[in-house]
CSV table of N, CA and C in Angstrom, one decimal:
chain,number,residue,atom,x,y,z
A,227,MET,N,0.8,-1.2,0.0
A,227,MET,CA,-0.1,0.1,0.0
A,227,MET,C,0.9,1.3,0.0
A,228,LEU,N,0.5,2.2,-0.6
A,228,LEU,CA,1.1,3.5,-1.0
A,228,LEU,C,0.3,4.8,-0.3
A,229,THR,N,0.9,5.7,0.3
A,229,THR,CA,0.0,6.9,0.6
A,229,THR,C,1.0,8.0,0.6
A,230,VAL,N,0.3,9.2,0.0
A,230,VAL,CA,1.0,10.3,0.1
A,230,VAL,C,0.4,11.3,0.7
A,231,GLU,N,1.3,12.0,1.2
A,231,GLU,CA,0.7,13.0,2.2
A,231,GLU,C,1.4,14.3,1.5
A,232,VAL,N,0.7,15.4,1.7
A,232,VAL,CA,1.3,16.8,1.2
A,232,VAL,C,1.3,17.6,2.5
A,233,ASN,N,2.4,18.0,2.7
A,233,ASN,CA,2.8,18.8,4.0
A,233,ASN,C,3.6,20.0,3.6
A,234,GLY,N,2.9,20.9,3.4
A,234,GLY,CA,3.4,22.2,2.8
A,234,GLY,C,4.2,22.1,1.4
A,235,LYS,N,5.5,22.3,1.6
A,235,LYS,CA,6.5,22.2,0.2
A,235,LYS,C,6.5,20.5,0.0
A,236,GLN,N,6.7,19.8,0.9
A,236,GLN,CA,7.0,18.4,1.0
A,236,GLN,C,5.9,17.3,0.7
A,237,LEU,N,6.4,16.5,-0.3
A,237,LEU,CA,5.4,15.2,-0.3
A,237,LEU,C,6.3,14.1,0.5
A,238,ILE,N,5.3,13.4,1.3
A,238,ILE,CA,5.7,12.3,1.9
A,238,ILE,C,5.0,11.1,1.7
A,239,LEU,N,5.7,9.9,1.1
A,239,LEU,CA,5.4,8.9,0.5
A,239,LEU,C,5.7,7.9,1.4
A,240,ARG,N,4.7,7.0,1.9
A,240,ARG,CA,4.8,6.0,2.6
A,240,ARG,C,4.6,4.6,2.0
A,241,GLU,N,5.5,3.8,2.2
A,241,GLU,CA,5.4,2.3,1.4
A,241,GLU,C,5.1,1.5,2.4
A,242,ILE,N,3.9,0.9,2.5
A,242,ILE,CA,3.6,0.0,3.6
A,242,ILE,C,3.4,-1.5,3.2
A,243,SER,N,4.3,-2.5,3.8
A,243,SER,CA,4.2,-3.8,3.3
A,243,SER,C,4.2,-4.8,4.7
A,244,ASP,N,3.4,-5.7,4.3
A,244,ASP,CA,3.3,-6.6,5.4
A,244,ASP,C,4.7,-7.6,5.5
A,245,GLN,N,5.6,-7.5,4.4
A,245,GLN,CA,6.9,-8.2,4.8
A,245,GLN,C,8.0,-7.4,5.1
A,246,TRP,N,7.8,-5.9,4.8
A,246,TRP,CA,9.2,-4.8,5.3
A,246,TRP,C,8.8,-4.1,6.0
A,247,GLY,N,7.5,-4.0,6.3
A,247,GLY,CA,7.0,-2.7,7.3
A,247,GLY,C,6.7,-1.5,6.6
A,248,GLU,N,7.2,-0.3,7.2
A,248,GLU,CA,7.0,0.8,6.5
A,248,GLU,C,8.0,1.4,6.0
A,249,ASP,N,8.1,2.0,4.8
A,249,ASP,CA,9.2,2.9,4.3
A,249,ASP,C,8.8,4.3,3.8
A,250,CYS,N,9.4,5.2,4.3
A,250,CYS,CA,9.1,6.7,4.2
A,250,CYS,C,9.9,7.2,3.2
A,251,HIS,N,9.5,8.0,2.3
A,251,HIS,CA,10.2,8.9,1.4
A,251,HIS,C,9.7,10.1,1.6
A,252,THR,N,10.8,11.2,1.7
A,252,THR,CA,10.2,12.4,1.4
A,252,THR,C,10.8,13.3,0.2
A,253,PHE,N,9.9,14.0,-0.4
A,253,PHE,CA,10.3,14.8,-1.7
A,253,PHE,C,10.0,16.3,-1.6
A,254,LEU,N,10.8,17.0,-2.3
A,254,LEU,CA,10.8,18.4,-2.0
A,254,LEU,C,9.9,19.0,-3.3
A,255,SER,N,9.7,18.0,-4.3
A,255,SER,CA,8.9,18.5,-5.4
A,255,SER,C,8.4,17.5,-6.0
A,256,ARG,N,7.1,17.6,-6.8
A,256,ARG,CA,6.7,16.6,-7.7
A,256,ARG,C,7.3,16.0,-8.5
A,257,PRO,N,8.2,16.7,-9.3
A,257,PRO,CA,9.1,16.1,-10.3
A,257,PRO,C,9.8,15.1,-9.6
A,258,GLU,N,10.6,15.4,-8.7
A,258,GLU,CA,11.4,14.5,-7.6
A,258,GLU,C,10.5,13.2,-7.2
A,259,MET,N,9.2,13.2,-6.9
A,259,MET,CA,8.5,12.2,-6.6
A,259,MET,C,8.3,11.4,-8.0
A,260,MET,N,7.9,12.0,-9.1
A,260,MET,CA,7.7,11.2,-10.1
A,260,MET,C,8.8,10.5,-10.8
A,261,HIS,N,9.9,11.0,-10.6
A,261,HIS,CA,11.1,10.6,-10.8
A,261,HIS,C,11.3,9.2,-10.1
A,262,TRP,N,11.1,9.0,-8.7
A,262,TRP,CA,11.2,8.1,-7.9
A,262,TRP,C,9.8,7.1,-8.7
A,263,VAL,N,8.9,7.3,-8.9
A,263,VAL,CA,7.7,6.5,-9.1
A,263,VAL,C,8.1,6.1,-10.6
A,264,ASN,N,8.8,6.8,-11.5
A,264,ASN,CA,9.0,6.0,-12.8
A,264,ASN,C,10.0,4.8,-12.5
A,265,GLU,N,11.0,5.2,-11.5
A,265,GLU,CA,12.0,4.0,-11.3
A,265,GLU,C,11.1,2.9,-10.6
A,266,ARG,N,10.5,3.2,-9.7
A,266,ARG,CA,10.2,2.2,-8.7
A,266,ARG,C,8.9,1.4,-9.4
A,267,PHE,N,8.4,1.9,-10.4
A,267,PHE,CA,7.4,1.2,-11.2
A,267,PHE,C,7.6,1.3,-12.6
A,268,SER,N,8.8,0.9,-13.1
A,268,SER,CA,9.3,0.6,-14.5
A,268,SER,C,8.6,-0.7,-15.2
A,269,LYS,N,8.5,-0.4,-16.4
A,269,LYS,CA,7.7,-1.3,-17.0
A,269,LYS,C,8.3,-2.9,-16.9
A,270,GLU,N,9.7,-2.7,-17.0
A,270,GLU,CA,10.7,-3.9,-17.0
A,270,GLU,C,10.3,-4.7,-15.5
A,271,ARG,N,10.2,-3.8,-14.5
A,271,ARG,CA,9.9,-4.6,-12.9
A,271,ARG,C,8.6,-4.7,-12.6
A,272,PHE,N,7.7,-4.0,-13.2
A,272,PHE,CA,6.2,-4.4,-12.7
A,272,PHE,C,5.8,-5.6,-13.2
A,273,GLN,N,5.0,-6.4,-12.3
A,273,GLN,CA,4.5,-7.6,-12.4
A,273,GLN,C,2.9,-7.5,-12.7
A,274,GLY,N,2.4,-6.5,-13.2
A,274,GLY,CA,0.9,-6.3,-13.3
A,274,GLY,C,0.8,-6.1,-14.8
A,275,THR,N,-0.5,-5.9,-15.2
A,275,THR,CA,-0.8,-5.4,-16.6
A,275,THR,C,-0.5,-4.0,-16.9
A,276,ASP,N,-0.5,-3.4,-18.2
A,276,ASP,CA,-0.1,-2.2,-18.8
A,276,ASP,C,-1.3,-1.2,-18.1
A,277,GLU,N,-2.5,-1.7,-18.0
A,277,GLU,CA,-3.7,-1.0,-17.5
A,277,GLU,C,-3.6,-0.9,-15.9
A,278,GLU,N,-3.0,-1.6,-15.0
A,278,GLU,CA,-2.5,-1.3,-13.8
A,278,GLU,C,-1.6,-0.4,-13.6
A,279,LEU,N,-0.6,-0.5,-14.4
A,279,LEU,CA,0.4,0.4,-14.2
A,279,LEU,C,0.1,1.7,-14.5
A,280,GLU,N,-0.7,2.1,-15.7
A,280,GLU,CA,-1.1,3.2,-16.0
A,280,GLU,C,-2.1,3.7,-14.9
A,281,ASN,N,-2.9,2.9,-14.5
A,281,ASN,CA,-3.8,3.6,-13.1
A,281,ASN,C,-2.7,4.1,-12.2
A,282,ILE,N,-1.8,3.4,-11.7
A,282,ILE,CA,-0.9,3.7,-10.6
A,282,ILE,C,-0.2,5.1,-11.0
A,283,MET,N,0.2,5.2,-12.2
A,283,MET,CA,1.1,6.3,-12.7
A,283,MET,C,0.0,7.5,-12.7
A,284,GLU,N,-1.2,7.1,-13.3
A,284,GLU,CA,-2.1,8.3,-13.2
A,284,GLU,C,-2.5,8.9,-11.6
A,285,ALA,N,-2.8,7.9,-10.8
A,285,ALA,CA,-3.1,8.4,-9.5
A,285,ALA,C,-1.9,9.5,-9.0
A,286,PHE,N,-0.5,9.0,-9.1
A,286,PHE,CA,0.6,9.9,-8.9
A,286,PHE,C,0.5,11.0,-9.6
A,287,ARG,N,0.2,11.0,-10.9
A,287,ARG,CA,0.0,12.6,-11.5
A,287,ARG,C,-1.1,13.4,-10.9
A,288,GLN,N,-2.0,12.7,-10.1
A,288,GLN,CA,-3.2,13.3,-9.7
A,288,GLN,C,-2.9,14.1,-8.4
A,289,VAL,N,-1.7,13.6,-7.6
A,289,VAL,CA,-1.2,14.1,-6.5
A,289,VAL,C,-0.7,15.8,-6.4
C-alpha cells in the first residue's frame, strides 16, 4: 500500500508492506517524486498489466 501526504512544500510517501513494514520517502517537489515513481514502477520490473501500471501512474500524477 502506498500513501502520499502533502505537507506544505514536502510530499511524504509511505510504502507499507506486510513483509518489510513501513518505508518513508520525503520529496521536495512533484518532479522528484515522479522520478522515483518512474524508477519504482518501471515497465521492466512491474508484475501487473499495462492498465494497472497506467492507473498507478495516473494516481501519482493527480497528487
